[in-house]
Coordinates of C-alpha atoms in Angstrom, one line a residue:
M24 CA -56.8 -28.6 28.6
A25 CA -54.4 -25.4 27.5
N26 CA -52.7 -25.7 24.2
A27 CA -49.2 -24.8 23.7
T28 CA -49.7 -20.9 23.4
T29 CA -51.4 -20.5 26.3
P30 CA -50.0 -18.8 29.2
L31 CA -49.2 -20.4 32.5
L32 CA -52.3 -19.8 35.1
A33 CA -54.5 -18.1 32.0
D34 CA -58.5 -18.7 33.0
D35 CA -59.9 -21.8 30.6
R36 CA -63.0 -21.4 31.8
R37 CA -63.9 -18.2 29.6
S38 CA -66.3 -18.3 26.5
A39 CA -67.9 -16.1 24.1
H40 CA -71.1 -16.2 25.8
S41 CA -69.2 -15.3 29.0
D42 CA -67.6 -12.6 27.1
D43 CA -71.0 -10.9 26.1
L44 CA -72.3 -11.4 29.6
S45 CA -69.6 -9.3 30.9
D46 CA -70.3 -6.6 28.2
S47 CA -73.3 -6.5 29.2
E48 CA -72.8 -6.5 32.9
E49 CA -70.6 -3.7 32.5
D50 CA -73.1 -1.7 30.6
A51 CA -75.7 -1.9 32.9
L52 CA -72.9 -1.3 35.5
R53 CA -72.6 2.3 33.5
G54 CA -76.1 2.6 32.9
R55 CA -75.9 2.0 28.9
S56 CA -78.1 -0.4 27.4
H57 CA -76.8 -3.2 25.5
A58 CA -78.0 -1.7 22.4
T59 CA -75.4 0.9 22.9
H60 CA -72.6 -1.6 23.2
T61 CA -71.5 -1.7 19.6
G62 CA -71.1 1.9 19.3
R63 CA -69.6 2.2 22.6
S64 CA -67.0 -0.3 21.8
L65 CA -66.3 1.5 18.5
F66 CA -65.9 4.8 20.1
S67 CA -63.7 3.1 23.2
R68 CA -61.2 1.5 20.7
S69 CA -61.0 4.4 18.7
R70 CA -59.9 6.5 21.8
E71 CA -57.8 4.0 23.1
A72 CA -55.7 3.6 19.7
L73 CA -55.5 7.6 20.0
L74 CA -54.2 7.2 23.5
F75 CA -51.8 4.9 22.6
I76 CA -50.4 6.8 19.5
W77 CA -50.2 9.9 21.9
A78 CA -48.1 7.9 24.4
L79 CA -46.1 6.7 21.8
L80 CA -45.1 9.7 20.2
A81 CA -44.4 11.1 24.0
T82 CA -42.0 8.8 24.6
A83 CA -40.2 9.1 21.4
G84 CA -40.2 12.9 22.3
V85 CA -38.9 12.5 25.8
L86 CA -36.3 10.0 24.1
I87 CA -35.1 12.3 21.4
L88 CA -35.0 15.3 23.9
A89 CA -32.7 12.9 26.3
V90 CA -30.3 12.3 23.2
W91 CA -30.2 15.5 22.6
I92 CA -29.3 16.9 25.8
S93 CA -26.5 13.9 26.0
H94 CA -25.2 15.6 23.1
H95 CA -25.3 19.0 23.8
Q96 CA -23.6 18.5 26.9
Q97 CA -20.9 16.8 24.9
T98 CA -20.4 19.1 22.4
S99 CA -21.3 22.5 23.4
F100 CA -19.7 25.3 26.0
T101 CA -20.5 28.1 27.5
K102 CA -17.6 30.4 27.0
P103 CA -16.2 31.7 29.8
G104 CA -15.6 35.5 30.6
G105 CA -12.6 37.5 31.9
K106 CA -9.1 36.4 31.7
R107 CA -8.3 32.7 31.3
N108 CA -5.0 30.3 30.6
L109 CA -5.4 27.3 28.7
V110 CA -2.6 24.7 28.9
F111 CA -2.9 21.5 26.7
M112 CA -1.0 18.4 27.2
V113 CA -0.4 15.7 24.6
S114 CA 1.0 12.3 25.6
D115 CA 2.1 11.1 22.1
G116 CA 1.6 7.5 21.7
M117 CA 0.0 6.5 25.3
G118 CA -2.6 4.2 25.3
P119 CA -4.6 3.1 28.5
A120 CA -2.4 0.3 28.8
S121 CA 0.8 2.4 29.4
L122 CA -0.7 3.7 32.9
S123 CA -1.3 0.3 34.0
L124 CA 2.2 -0.5 33.0
T125 CA 3.8 2.7 34.6
R126 CA 1.3 2.9 37.8
S127 CA 2.4 -1.0 38.9
F128 CA 6.0 0.0 38.2
R129 CA 6.0 2.8 40.2
Q130 CA 4.3 1.1 43.1
Y131 CA 6.8 -1.4 42.7
T132 CA 10.0 0.4 42.3
D133 CA 9.1 3.2 45.4
G134 CA 7.3 0.7 47.6
L135 CA 4.0 1.9 47.6
D136 CA 0.7 0.6 48.3
Y137 CA -1.4 -0.8 45.5
G138 CA -4.0 2.2 46.1
D139 CA -1.3 4.4 45.4
T140 CA -1.9 6.0 42.0
L141 CA -0.4 8.6 39.2
T142 CA -1.4 12.0 39.0
L143 CA -2.6 11.2 35.9
D144 CA -5.3 8.7 37.4
K145 CA -6.7 11.4 39.7
H146 CA -8.0 13.7 36.9
F147 CA -9.2 11.2 34.3
W148 CA -12.2 12.6 32.7
G149 CA -13.1 10.5 29.6
T150 CA -11.9 8.8 26.1
S151 CA -11.1 9.9 22.6
R152 CA -12.0 8.3 19.5
T153 CA -8.7 8.7 16.9
R154 CA -9.2 7.8 13.4
S155 CA -7.9 10.0 10.7
S156 CA -9.4 11.0 7.2
S157 CA -7.7 8.4 5.6
S158 CA -7.0 5.7 8.1
L159 CA -8.7 4.1 10.7
I160 CA -5.2 4.5 11.9
T161 CA -3.9 7.7 12.5
D162 CA -0.4 9.1 12.7
S163 CA 0.5 12.2 15.0
A164 CA 0.1 14.9 12.4
A165 CA -3.5 13.9 11.4
G166 CA -4.2 13.6 15.1
A167 CA -2.8 16.8 16.0
T168 CA -4.5 18.3 13.4
A169 CA -7.7 17.7 14.9
F170 CA -6.7 19.2 18.0
S171 CA -5.2 22.3 16.9
C172 CA -7.8 22.9 13.5
G173 CA -10.7 20.9 15.0
E174 CA -10.6 18.7 11.7
K175 CA -10.1 15.7 10.7
S176 CA -7.4 15.3 7.9
Y177 CA -5.3 12.6 6.0
N178 CA -2.1 10.9 7.6
G179 CA 0.8 13.2 7.4
A180 CA -0.9 16.9 7.1
I181 CA 0.1 19.8 9.0
S182 CA -2.8 21.5 10.2
T183 CA -3.7 20.9 6.2
L184 CA -7.1 19.6 5.2
P185 CA -7.8 17.0 2.6
D186 CA -8.2 19.6 -0.1
S187 CA -5.1 20.5 0.7
T188 CA -5.9 23.7 2.0
P189 CA -4.8 25.3 5.2
C190 CA -6.7 25.3 8.5
G191 CA -6.5 27.8 10.8
T192 CA -5.2 26.7 14.7
V193 CA -6.1 27.4 18.0
L194 CA -2.6 28.4 18.5
E195 CA -2.9 31.0 15.8
A196 CA -5.7 32.5 17.0
A197 CA -5.0 32.9 20.2
K198 CA -2.1 34.8 19.0
R199 CA -4.5 36.8 16.9
A200 CA -6.6 37.2 20.5
G201 CA -4.1 38.9 21.9
F202 CA -2.8 35.7 24.4
V203 CA 1.1 34.8 25.0
T204 CA 1.4 31.2 23.1
G205 CA 4.0 28.3 23.6
L206 CA 5.7 25.1 23.0
V207 CA 7.3 22.6 25.1
V208 CA 8.5 19.1 23.8
T209 CA 11.0 16.6 24.1
T210 CA 11.3 15.8 20.6
D211 CA 12.1 17.8 17.4
I212 CA 10.3 21.5 17.4
T213 CA 9.2 20.8 13.9
D214 CA 8.1 17.2 14.7
A215 CA 4.4 16.5 13.6
T216 CA 2.9 17.9 16.6
P217 CA 4.1 21.0 17.6
A218 CA 4.3 21.9 14.1
C219 CA 0.9 21.2 13.6
F220 CA -0.3 24.0 16.0
S221 CA 2.5 26.7 14.6
S222 CA 2.8 25.7 10.7
H223 CA 1.2 24.5 7.5
V224 CA 2.5 22.4 5.0
D225 CA 1.3 19.4 2.9
M226 CA 3.6 16.4 4.8
R227 CA 5.4 16.1 7.8
T228 CA 8.2 15.8 6.3
Q229 CA 9.0 19.2 5.1
N230 CA 10.9 20.1 8.5
D231 CA 12.9 22.6 6.9
E232 CA 9.8 24.7 5.7
I233 CA 8.0 24.1 9.2
A234 CA 11.3 25.6 11.1
L235 CA 10.8 28.8 9.0
Q236 CA 7.1 29.0 9.6
Q237 CA 7.8 28.3 13.4
I238 CA 9.8 31.6 13.7
G239 CA 7.6 33.5 11.8
Q240 CA 8.6 33.6 7.7
G241 CA 5.1 32.4 7.1
P242 CA 1.9 34.0 6.1
L243 CA 0.5 34.8 9.9
D244 CA 4.1 36.0 10.9
R245 CA 5.4 34.9 14.1
V246 CA 2.7 33.2 16.1
V247 CA 4.4 31.6 18.9
D248 CA 6.1 33.5 21.8
L249 CA 8.3 30.7 23.2
M250 CA 9.4 27.0 21.8
F251 CA 11.2 24.6 24.2
G252 CA 12.7 21.3 22.7
G253 CA 15.0 19.6 20.4
G254 CA 15.2 20.0 16.8
R255 CA 18.5 22.4 16.7
C256 CA 19.9 20.5 13.2
R257 CA 16.6 21.8 11.3
F258 CA 17.7 25.5 12.4
L259 CA 21.1 25.4 11.5
P260 CA 22.5 25.4 7.6
N261 CA 23.5 22.1 6.1
G262 CA 27.5 21.4 5.8
T263 CA 28.2 23.7 9.2
A264 CA 28.6 21.5 12.6
G265 CA 25.2 20.2 13.9
G266 CA 23.2 21.4 10.8
C267 CA 20.5 18.8 8.7
R268 CA 19.0 21.3 6.7
K269 CA 18.7 20.3 3.0
D270 CA 19.5 23.9 1.9
D271 CA 22.3 26.7 3.6
V272 CA 19.9 28.8 5.3
N273 CA 20.6 29.6 8.7
V274 CA 17.0 29.9 10.4
V275 CA 18.7 30.6 14.2
D276 CA 20.2 33.9 12.5
I277 CA 17.1 34.7 10.7
A278 CA 15.2 34.1 14.0
K279 CA 17.5 36.3 15.7
N280 CA 17.7 39.1 13.1
D281 CA 14.5 39.3 11.2
F282 CA 11.9 38.4 14.4
G283 CA 13.3 39.3 17.2
W284 CA 14.2 35.9 18.6
N285 CA 16.2 35.3 22.0
Y286 CA 17.8 32.3 21.7
I287 CA 19.9 29.5 24.1
D288 CA 21.0 26.2 23.0
D289 CA 22.6 24.4 26.4
R290 CA 22.0 23.5 29.8
A291 CA 23.5 26.4 31.6
S292 CA 21.4 29.0 29.6
F293 CA 18.6 27.1 30.7
D294 CA 19.5 27.1 34.1
E295 CA 19.4 30.7 34.2
L296 CA 16.0 30.7 33.6
W297 CA 14.7 27.6 35.3
L298 CA 16.5 28.3 38.5
G299 CA 14.9 32.1 38.1
K300 CA 18.3 33.9 37.8
K301 CA 17.2 35.7 34.8
D302 CA 13.8 36.5 33.4
V303 CA 12.9 34.6 30.2
P304 CA 12.9 37.2 27.5
L305 CA 10.1 36.6 24.7
P306 CA 10.4 35.2 22.7
M307 CA 12.1 32.7 23.8
L308 CA 13.7 29.7 21.2
G309 CA 15.6 27.3 22.8
L310 CA 16.6 24.5 21.4
F311 CA 18.6 22.2 23.6
A312 CA 19.6 18.7 21.4
D313 CA 20.8 18.5 17.5
T314 CA 17.7 16.3 17.1
D315 CA 15.4 14.9 20.1
I316 CA 16.2 15.2 23.6
P317 CA 17.2 11.6 25.3
F318 CA 14.7 9.3 26.6
E319 CA 14.2 10.2 30.3
L320 CA 16.4 6.6 30.8
D321 CA 19.4 8.0 29.4
R322 CA 19.1 12.0 30.3
R323 CA 19.4 11.0 33.9
Q324 CA 22.8 9.7 33.0
L325 CA 24.2 11.9 30.6
N326 CA 25.9 14.4 33.0
D327 CA 22.6 16.4 33.2
I328 CA 23.1 18.0 30.0
Y329 CA 19.6 18.5 28.9
P330 CA 16.7 19.9 30.5
S331 CA 13.8 17.5 31.3
L332 CA 10.0 18.0 30.2
S333 CA 8.9 18.9 33.9
E334 CA 11.4 21.3 34.1
M335 CA 11.1 23.1 30.7
T336 CA 7.3 22.7 31.5
E337 CA 7.8 25.2 34.6
T338 CA 10.3 27.8 32.9
A339 CA 7.5 28.2 30.4
I340 CA 4.7 28.6 32.9
R341 CA 6.4 30.8 34.7
A342 CA 7.4 33.0 31.7
L343 CA 3.9 33.3 30.3
E344 CA 2.5 34.1 33.4
K345 CA 4.6 36.7 33.8
A346 CA 4.1 38.2 30.3
T347 CA 0.6 38.1 30.9
K348 CA 0.3 39.8 34.5
D349 CA -0.6 42.7 33.3
S350 CA -2.9 41.5 30.7
D351 CA -6.8 41.1 29.9
K352 CA -5.8 38.0 28.2
G353 CA -3.9 34.8 29.5
F354 CA -2.0 32.4 27.8
F355 CA -2.1 29.2 25.5
L356 CA 0.7 26.8 26.4
M357 CA 0.7 22.9 24.6
I358 CA 3.1 20.6 26.3
E359 CA 3.8 17.1 24.7
G360 CA 5.8 14.4 26.6
S361 CA 6.7 13.5 22.9
R362 CA 9.2 10.5 23.4
I363 CA 6.5 7.8 25.0
D364 CA 5.7 7.4 20.9
H365 CA 9.4 6.7 20.4
A366 CA 9.7 4.1 23.0
G367 CA 6.1 2.7 21.8
H368 CA 7.7 2.4 18.4
G369 CA 10.8 0.9 19.9
N370 CA 8.8 -1.7 21.8
D371 CA 11.0 -0.3 24.8
P372 CA 9.2 -1.0 28.1
S373 CA 11.9 0.6 30.2
A374 CA 11.9 3.8 28.2
Q375 CA 8.6 3.9 28.4
V376 CA 7.5 4.0 32.0
R377 CA 10.4 6.4 32.5
E378 CA 8.8 8.7 29.9
V379 CA 5.5 8.3 31.4
L380 CA 6.6 9.2 34.5
E381 CA 8.2 12.5 33.4
Y382 CA 4.7 13.4 32.0
D383 CA 3.4 12.6 34.9
K384 CA 5.5 15.2 36.8
A385 CA 5.1 17.8 34.2
M386 CA 1.2 17.5 34.7
K387 CA 1.6 17.8 38.5
T388 CA 3.7 21.2 37.8
V389 CA 1.1 22.3 35.6
I390 CA -1.8 21.2 37.8
E391 CA 0.0 22.7 41.0
F392 CA 0.5 26.4 38.9
L393 CA -3.5 26.2 38.3
E394 CA -4.3 25.3 42.2
N395 CA -2.5 28.6 43.3
S396 CA -3.1 30.8 40.0
K397 CA -5.7 33.6 40.5
V398 CA -6.5 33.3 37.1
E399 CA -8.8 31.1 35.7
G400 CA -7.4 28.3 34.0
V401 CA -7.9 24.5 32.9
M402 CA -5.7 21.9 31.6
V403 CA -7.2 19.3 28.9
A404 CA -4.7 16.3 28.5
T405 CA -5.1 13.2 25.8
S406 CA -2.9 11.5 23.4
D407 CA -3.1 11.7 19.7
H408 CA -2.8 7.9 19.4
E409 CA -1.6 4.8 21.2
T410 CA 1.6 3.1 19.7
G411 CA 2.7 -0.5 19.8
G412 CA 0.0 -2.4 21.0
L413 CA 1.2 -2.9 24.6
S414 CA -0.2 -5.3 26.2
V415 CA 0.3 -5.7 30.3
A416 CA 1.1 -9.6 29.9
K417 CA 3.0 -12.1 27.3
Q418 CA 2.3 -15.7 27.0
L419 CA 5.8 -17.0 26.5
N420 CA 5.1 -20.9 25.4
V421 CA 1.8 -23.0 24.8
E422 CA 1.5 -24.1 28.5
Y423 CA -1.2 -22.5 30.5
P424 CA -0.2 -18.6 30.6
E425 CA 0.9 -17.0 33.6
Y426 CA -1.1 -14.4 35.6
L427 CA 1.7 -12.0 36.3
W428 CA 4.2 -9.6 35.0
Y429 CA 7.8 -8.5 36.3
P430 CA 8.3 -4.9 37.1
G431 CA 11.3 -5.3 38.2
V432 CA 12.7 -6.4 35.4
L433 CA 12.4 -3.1 33.8
A434 CA 13.5 -1.2 37.1
N435 CA 16.9 -3.1 36.5
A436 CA 17.6 -1.3 33.2
S437 CA 20.1 1.4 33.4
W438 CA 19.8 2.8 29.4
S439 CA 17.2 2.2 26.9
S440 CA 17.6 -0.2 23.9
E441 CA 18.1 2.6 21.6
H442 CA 21.2 4.6 23.4
L443 CA 22.8 0.4 23.9
A444 CA 22.0 -0.1 20.2
H445 CA 23.6 3.3 19.2
R446 CA 26.8 2.1 21.1
L447 CA 26.9 -1.2 19.3
H448 CA 26.7 0.9 15.9
K449 CA 29.7 2.9 17.1
H450 CA 31.8 0.1 18.3
V451 CA 31.2 -2.2 15.0
A452 CA 32.4 1.1 12.9
H453 CA 35.6 1.3 15.1
H454 CA 36.3 -1.9 15.2
D455 CA 36.3 -5.5 13.4
P456 CA 35.4 -8.3 15.7
S457 CA 35.2 -11.8 15.1
I458 CA 31.2 -12.6 16.0
A459 CA 32.5 -14.5 19.1
D460 CA 34.2 -11.5 19.9
L461 CA 31.5 -9.3 19.2
K462 CA 28.8 -11.5 21.2
R463 CA 30.9 -11.4 24.4
W464 CA 31.7 -7.5 24.0
I465 CA 27.8 -7.3 23.4
H466 CA 27.0 -9.3 26.6
D467 CA 29.8 -7.6 28.9
E468 CA 29.0 -3.9 27.9
L469 CA 25.6 -4.0 26.9
V470 CA 23.5 -6.6 27.9
V471 CA 24.5 -6.9 31.6
P472 CA 25.6 -3.3 32.7
G473 CA 22.8 -1.7 30.3
L474 CA 20.1 -4.1 30.7
G475 CA 20.6 -5.6 33.9
I476 CA 20.3 -9.2 32.3
A477 CA 22.4 -11.8 32.9
D478 CA 21.0 -15.1 31.9
A479 CA 21.1 -13.4 28.1
T480 CA 20.9 -16.9 26.0
E481 CA 23.2 -17.9 23.0
E482 CA 20.4 -17.1 20.7
E483 CA 19.7 -13.9 21.5
L484 CA 23.7 -12.4 21.5
T485 CA 24.1 -14.2 18.2
T486 CA 21.2 -11.8 16.8
V487 CA 22.6 -8.9 17.7
A488 CA 25.9 -9.7 16.7
L489 CA 24.9 -10.9 13.1
Y490 CA 22.6 -8.6 12.2
P491 CA 23.4 -4.9 14.2
A492 CA 21.2 -2.7 12.5
L493 CA 18.2 -4.5 14.1
A494 CA 19.9 -4.4 17.5
Q495 CA 17.6 -2.0 18.9
P496 CA 14.2 -3.9 18.7
A497 CA 16.4 -7.3 19.8
L498 CA 17.2 -5.6 23.0
A499 CA 13.8 -4.4 23.9
K500 CA 12.5 -7.9 23.2
M501 CA 14.9 -9.3 25.8
I502 CA 13.4 -6.7 28.4
S503 CA 9.9 -7.5 27.1
D504 CA 10.1 -11.3 26.9
R505 CA 11.5 -11.3 30.8
A506 CA 9.0 -9.1 31.8
Q507 CA 6.2 -10.6 30.2
I508 CA 4.9 -7.5 28.2
G509 CA 3.7 -8.1 25.0
W510 CA 3.7 -5.8 21.8
S511 CA 1.8 -6.0 18.6
T512 CA 2.9 -3.8 16.2
H513 CA 6.0 -1.0 15.8
G514 CA 3.6 1.5 15.0
H515 CA 0.3 2.9 15.8
S516 CA -3.1 1.1 16.8
A517 CA -6.7 2.6 16.9
V518 CA -7.6 2.0 20.4
D519 CA -9.3 4.9 22.2
V520 CA -7.1 7.1 24.2
N521 CA -7.9 8.9 27.5
I522 CA -8.6 12.2 28.4
Y523 CA -7.9 14.0 31.7
S524 CA -8.7 17.5 33.0
Y525 CA -8.4 19.9 35.9
S526 CA -9.6 23.2 36.4
A527 CA -8.9 25.0 39.8
V528 CA -11.1 28.1 39.4
G529 CA -14.0 27.1 37.0
G530 CA -14.3 23.5 38.8
P531 CA -14.6 19.8 36.8
A532 CA -17.5 21.2 34.8
A533 CA -15.2 23.2 32.8
A534 CA -14.5 20.6 30.5
D535 CA -18.0 19.3 30.4
A536 CA -17.7 18.9 26.9
L537 CA -15.1 16.3 26.9
R538 CA -16.7 14.1 29.0
G539 CA -17.3 10.6 27.9
N540 CA -16.1 9.4 24.6
V541 CA -15.6 12.2 21.9
E542 CA -13.6 12.2 18.4
N543 CA -10.4 14.0 18.6
T544 CA -11.7 17.1 17.1
D545 CA -14.1 17.4 19.7
V546 CA -10.8 18.2 21.9
G547 CA -9.7 20.7 19.5
R548 CA -13.2 22.6 19.1
F549 CA -13.2 22.7 23.0
L550 CA -10.0 24.3 22.9
R551 CA -10.7 27.2 20.9
E552 CA -14.2 27.5 22.7
Y553 CA -12.5 27.8 26.2
L554 CA -10.2 30.5 24.5
G555 CA -13.4 32.2 22.7
V556 CA -11.0 32.3 19.9
D557 CA -12.0 32.7 16.0
V558 CA -10.4 29.8 14.3
D559 CA -12.4 30.2 11.2
A560 CA -11.2 33.7 10.7
V561 CA -7.4 33.0 10.8
T562 CA -8.6 29.7 8.2
Q563 CA -9.9 32.6 5.7
E564 CA -6.7 35.1 6.8
L565 CA -4.8 32.1 5.6
R566 CA -6.3 30.9 2.2
E567 CA -6.3 35.0 1.4
K568 CA -3.1 35.6 2.2
R569 CA -1.6 32.3 0.3
G570 CA -4.0 33.5 -2.9
L571 CA -4.6 30.3 -3.9
D572 CA -8.6 28.4 -4.5
T573 CA -8.6 25.2 -3.7
S574 CA -8.3 23.7 -7.2
A575 CA -5.2 25.6 -7.6
K576 CA -4.0 24.3 -4.4
Q577 CA -4.7 20.8 -5.1
Q578 CA -2.9 20.9 -8.7
Q579 CA -0.1 21.9 -6.9
Q580 CA -0.1 19.3 -4.2
N581 CA -0.8 16.8 -6.6
Q582 CA 2.4 17.9 -8.4
L583 CA 4.5 18.0 -5.4
L584 CA 3.6 14.3 -4.6
E585 CA 4.1 13.3 -8.0
G586 CA 7.8 14.3 -7.8
D587 CA 8.3 13.7 -4.3
D588 CA 9.3 9.6 -4.0
E589 CA 9.3 9.9 -0.2
S590 CA 5.7 11.1 0.5
T591 CA 2.8 9.2 1.0
G592 CA -0.6 8.6 2.4
S593 CA -4.4 8.8 1.1
R594 CA -6.1 11.9 1.8
T595 CA -9.5 11.3 0.9
G596 CA -12.3 9.8 2.6
N597 CA -13.2 9.0 6.0
G598 CA -11.4 5.7 6.6
G599 CA -12.0 4.2 3.4
G600 CA -14.9 1.7 3.0
H601 CA -16.6 -1.2 4.7
N602 CA -13.1 -2.2 6.2
G603 CA -11.5 1.1 6.4
E604 CA -9.6 1.0 3.6
T605 CA -8.3 3.9 2.0
T606 CA -10.2 4.9 -1.0
E607 CA -7.5 6.4 -3.2
S608 CA -4.0 5.1 -3.4
Q609 CA -0.7 7.5 -3.2
P610 CA 2.6 7.2 -2.6
E611 CA 3.6 5.7 0.8
I612 CA 4.5 8.5 3.7
P613 CA 7.8 7.5 5.1
D614 CA 7.8 6.3 8.8
H615 CA 8.9 8.9 11.3
W616 CA 10.3 6.3 13.4
T617 CA 12.9 5.0 10.8
A618 CA 13.3 8.8 9.8
H619 CA 14.3 9.1 13.6
E620 CA 16.5 6.7 13.7
E621 CA 17.8 7.7 10.6
L622 CA 18.5 11.5 11.9
E623 CA 20.2 10.0 14.8
T624 CA 22.7 7.4 12.8
H625 CA 23.5 11.1 11.2
R626 CA 24.0 12.7 14.6
L627 CA 26.3 10.1 15.9
E628 CA 28.2 9.8 12.8
E629 CA 28.6 13.5 13.1
E630 CA 30.0 13.2 16.8
E631 CA 32.2 10.7 15.9
Q632 CA 33.8 12.6 13.2
A633 CA 34.4 15.6 15.4
E634 CA 35.8 13.4 17.8
E635 CA 38.5 12.3 15.5
A636 CA 38.9 15.7 14.7
K637 CA 39.6 16.9 18.0
E638 CA 42.0 13.7 18.5
Y639 CA 44.1 14.0 15.2
T640 CA 44.3 18.4 16.6
E641 CA 45.8 16.9 19.9
V642 CA 47.9 14.4 18.7

């Protein structure tokens, strides 16, 4: 009877004698005597062992070769020859869930079939990991440094490495190589992402210095040919109308007088360029808002006084294409859908879907240009990180969750929670209403017409009335709850983000190095390799011109941090220990969403003062 280790269907009739007999029979069949069996058996077993080892080594070799080929396909790239254009698009703060949210919202509002997708969906290419050198969760500065320099750095770094030395950027290298360069954003042009392509400072909060470097007052002189966006107050001296610098430097005047910039700051001047009534003279600086260009949801209702992302994109591409018409080089253009991130920070789904749709429209503009261009070109798009921890579902009570969400709630909102909160702040500043009167005003003037919500609870209205400073997140929560949209944070998250790519001439294979799941630094390295530019040479030039060795620069930076109560962040380590904790403790980086809100409050106060002065003059 078989024991417990005997396999099923085994032959139990075998014995030692039968094994010997079998060996004898085999020897006889092969013409060998039993006397030689022992030698044959030893030789046979040695040969079998050698064959096994050979097969094992061959298999290992094949596996190693396969891994190498896979890695080589993801990280290597054959440089194209001839003239070429590169458009790099950044959807700041947009994670995969933002696409699901926006796609369904668009299908609902436009009455489209479930198979109708976004432009983004048609050009999905891969995903990117986003951690910085100092944290498992990156900020926009470290994320953009990975794109611009192809290197990991600490949160807060503007094209500066953890050892406090500058790293050359792909935009700077492109300019050195003869390409025409441009930046198009919807935030302050000195914000982290555009700053990382055009300046080098230790902390992202050094906006005043960033503005000066962007116009050309830096170690490499002027490296940008076109800049469209907001942030006008960073270029105007403190104490003047619309200025928010800490000094009395007029950067606009310096830009025009010392570096030859052409400057526009209003919709009428932009429209002459956008509509083709005038050619775009380079270098061109267009600053269309004191701080950030309003959310797309609000922009459409503000008498069209601000250009949209897609309009600025179209104008910039046309300008750069014309500027390179007779050149053997093309252009490099970075376009950022900047305020997707702000909508995530504010947990405002109504604002976010409109921002993503406008970014999608800008991408369509880029793709149409590449399709019709005779010059080889590639569009690569990705996000620096996800913001808000967005979930397209939310369980509102202890009962079994419903499998649905309501895009119609987002469609009913006509203003962002940010805009409505600013209106509340202005109302409270000019009136002294009772809580009851204020609740009534909030309901009648903000919630019903602005959010499209007619069933606000007493608790919700009381919260907004009692805590006006927290009105923005409270109003956004009213939208999210009714739409059943969830958020896990008002900050960033560590989720991988999508990569998109398109090339009409080179074909999809042009971005093969970014297929699959890659590091954000791989995106940065692809940009330089596609253009065939020498970023390392720019890095060396920067360090030589600054005249600082690493140790001296580190000492200078340590002194800066010790005297700056606002700066923060760990700079060293690779995300820290086993749990991604930072290995050094340094002062905390001021949250850029809070800084944005403070700047907006400052702007509104100035507007109110201007209105009061105007009313006084008229009286």
